[in-house]
Short mmCIF file of C-alpha atoms in Angstrom, two decimals:
data_model
loop_
_atom_site.label_atom_id
_atom_site.label_comp_id
_atom_site.label_asym_id
_atom_site.label_seq_id
_atom_site.Cartn_x
_atom_site.Cartn_y
_atom_site.Cartn_z
CA UNK M 1 139.79 130.65 137.25
CA UNK M 2 136.31 130.52 135.95
CA UNK M 3 135.69 129.06 132.54
CA UNK M 4 132.59 129.55 130.47
CA UNK M 5 130.61 126.50 129.55
CA UNK M 6 130.69 125.62 125.86
CA UNK M 7 127.63 126.76 123.95
CA UNK M 8 125.80 125.06 121.15
CA UNK M 9 126.63 126.02 117.62
CA UNK M 10 124.49 128.56 115.78
CA UNK M 11 123.15 125.88 113.45
CA UNK M 12 121.98 123.72 116.36
CA UNK M 13 120.32 126.68 118.09
CA UNK M 14 118.52 127.61 114.87
CA UNK M 15 117.01 124.14 114.50
CA UNK M 16 115.88 124.24 118.12
CA UNK M 17 114.10 127.55 117.70
CA UNK M 18 112.50 126.44 114.42
CA UNK M 19 111.19 123.26 115.99
CA UNK M 20 110.03 125.09 119.11
CA UNK M 21 107.43 127.05 117.14
CA UNK M 22 104.72 124.46 116.96
CA UNK M 23 101.06 124.95 116.35
CA UNK M 24 99.08 125.39 119.54
CA UNK M 25 95.45 126.23 120.13
CA UNK M 26 96.18 129.89 120.84
CA UNK M 27 97.58 130.40 117.34
CA UNK M 28 94.18 129.34 115.98
CA UNK M 29 92.14 131.70 118.18
CA UNK M 30 92.77 134.98 116.35
CA UNK M 31 92.17 133.72 112.81
CA UNK M 32 89.12 131.73 113.93
CA UNK M 33 87.46 134.68 115.65
CA UNK M 34 88.21 137.02 112.76
CA UNK M 35 87.04 134.37 110.28
CA UNK M 36 83.81 134.01 112.22
CA UNK M 37 83.13 137.74 112.07
CA UNK M 38 84.08 137.89 108.38
CA UNK M 39 81.76 134.97 107.59
CA UNK M 40 78.87 136.54 109.48
CA UNK M 41 79.43 139.84 107.72
CA UNK M 42 79.50 138.26 104.26
CA UNK M 43 76.39 136.21 105.00
CA UNK M 44 74.62 139.36 106.18
CA UNK M 45 75.62 141.32 103.08
CA UNK M 46 74.74 138.46 100.74
CA UNK M 47 71.29 138.18 102.30
CA UNK M 48 70.44 141.73 101.11
CA UNK M 49 67.38 142.26 103.38
CA UNK M 50 65.81 139.00 102.27
CA UNK M 51 65.09 135.88 104.26
CA UNK M 52 67.91 133.78 105.67
CA UNK M 53 68.48 130.79 103.40
CA UNK M 54 70.82 127.84 103.59
CA UNK M 55 72.76 129.27 100.65
CA UNK M 56 73.50 132.44 102.67
CA UNK M 57 74.62 130.40 105.65
CA UNK M 58 76.90 128.16 103.61
CA UNK M 59 78.29 131.18 101.76
CA UNK M 60 79.14 132.83 105.07
CA UNK M 61 80.75 129.64 106.38
CA UNK M 62 82.81 129.25 103.20
CA UNK M 63 84.01 132.86 103.27
CA UNK M 64 84.82 132.66 106.98
CA UNK M 65 86.79 129.43 106.61
CA UNK M 66 88.75 130.78 103.64
CA UNK M 67 89.48 134.03 105.48
CA UNK M 68 90.65 132.19 108.60
CA UNK M 69 92.78 129.73 106.61
CA UNK M 70 94.48 132.52 104.65
CA UNK M 71 95.11 134.53 107.80
CA UNK M 72 96.50 131.50 109.63
CA UNK M 73 98.77 130.66 106.70
CA UNK M 74 99.96 134.24 106.46
CA UNK M 75 100.71 134.24 110.16
CA UNK M 76 102.67 130.97 109.97
CA UNK M 77 104.63 131.88 106.83
CA UNK M 78 105.13 135.49 107.85
CA UNK M 79 107.84 134.73 110.37
CA UNK M 80 110.07 133.52 107.54
CA UNK M 81 109.65 136.71 105.47
CA UNK M 82 111.35 140.06 105.69
CA UNK M 83 109.45 142.67 107.66
CA UNK M 84 108.73 144.76 104.56
CA UNK M 85 107.39 141.81 102.58
CA UNK M 86 105.35 140.61 105.55
CA UNK M 87 103.75 144.05 106.00
CA UNK M 88 102.97 144.20 102.29
CA UNK M 89 101.38 140.74 102.45
CA UNK M 90 99.13 141.78 105.34
CA UNK M 91 98.22 144.97 103.47
CA UNK M 92 97.31 143.06 100.30
CA UNK M 93 95.27 140.56 102.30
CA UNK M 94 93.35 143.32 104.07
CA UNK M 95 92.77 145.17 100.78
CA UNK M 96 91.36 142.11 99.05
CA UNK M 97 89.16 141.16 102.01
CA UNK M 98 87.75 144.65 102.52
CA UNK M 99 87.32 145.37 98.81
CA UNK M 100 85.36 142.15 98.40
CA UNK M 101 83.14 142.92 101.38
CA UNK M 102 82.47 146.41 100.09
CA UNK M 103 81.59 145.05 96.65
CA UNK M 104 78.97 142.78 98.25
CA UNK M 105 77.13 145.86 99.48
CA UNK M 106 76.19 146.73 95.90
CA UNK M 107 78.59 149.64 95.35
CA UNK M 108 80.49 150.22 92.13
CA UNK M 109 83.69 148.32 91.45
CA UNK M 110 85.74 151.53 91.36
CA UNK M 111 84.57 152.52 94.83
CA UNK M 112 85.26 149.00 96.10
CA UNK M 113 88.79 149.17 94.74
CA UNK M 114 89.37 152.58 96.32
CA UNK M 115 88.07 151.45 99.73
CA UNK M 116 90.16 148.27 99.52
CA UNK M 117 93.23 150.27 98.53
CA UNK M 118 92.79 152.70 101.42
CA UNK M 119 92.33 149.89 103.95
CA UNK M 120 95.27 147.96 102.48
CA UNK M 121 97.60 150.94 102.64
CA UNK M 122 96.62 151.70 106.23
CA UNK M 123 97.02 148.07 107.27
CA UNK M 124 100.34 147.74 105.48
CA UNK M 125 101.68 150.91 107.09
CA UNK M 126 100.52 149.80 110.53
CA UNK M 127 102.02 146.35 110.07
CA UNK M 128 105.28 147.84 108.80
CA UNK M 129 105.50 150.05 111.88
CA UNK M 130 104.71 147.18 114.23
CA UNK M 131 107.17 144.73 112.65
CA UNK M 132 110.02 147.25 112.69
CA UNK M 133 109.44 148.42 116.25
CA UNK M 134 109.07 144.91 117.67
CA UNK M 135 111.97 143.21 115.87
CA UNK M 136 114.57 141.59 118.10
#
């Protein structure tokens, strides 16, 4: 007669999986690269065909660091959210980021809001699809 080995309780397995998700260098790579591109883009738009100044460089660094930090935080907290709420959070983040970049180009605020809204809706819909098709 074969007997199955006793398994750990659900509570114990949950704490193991929660502790197993630690911060490694690969979880920093995506937000850092995207933050770098976002910072370069904001510095370029802020320059507005003028000379490169230290203010432009520091502005780009600040925007890139804030973008990367928000994206990293959203990625870390997102696993604890429902898929719908997580997709909405990514959509809102993309809408704010793109609307702000578009407003730096000198366009009207209404057009910036419309571009941000379109990008946010597309990102939210794509994230919603991805989270629901890749759920365990």
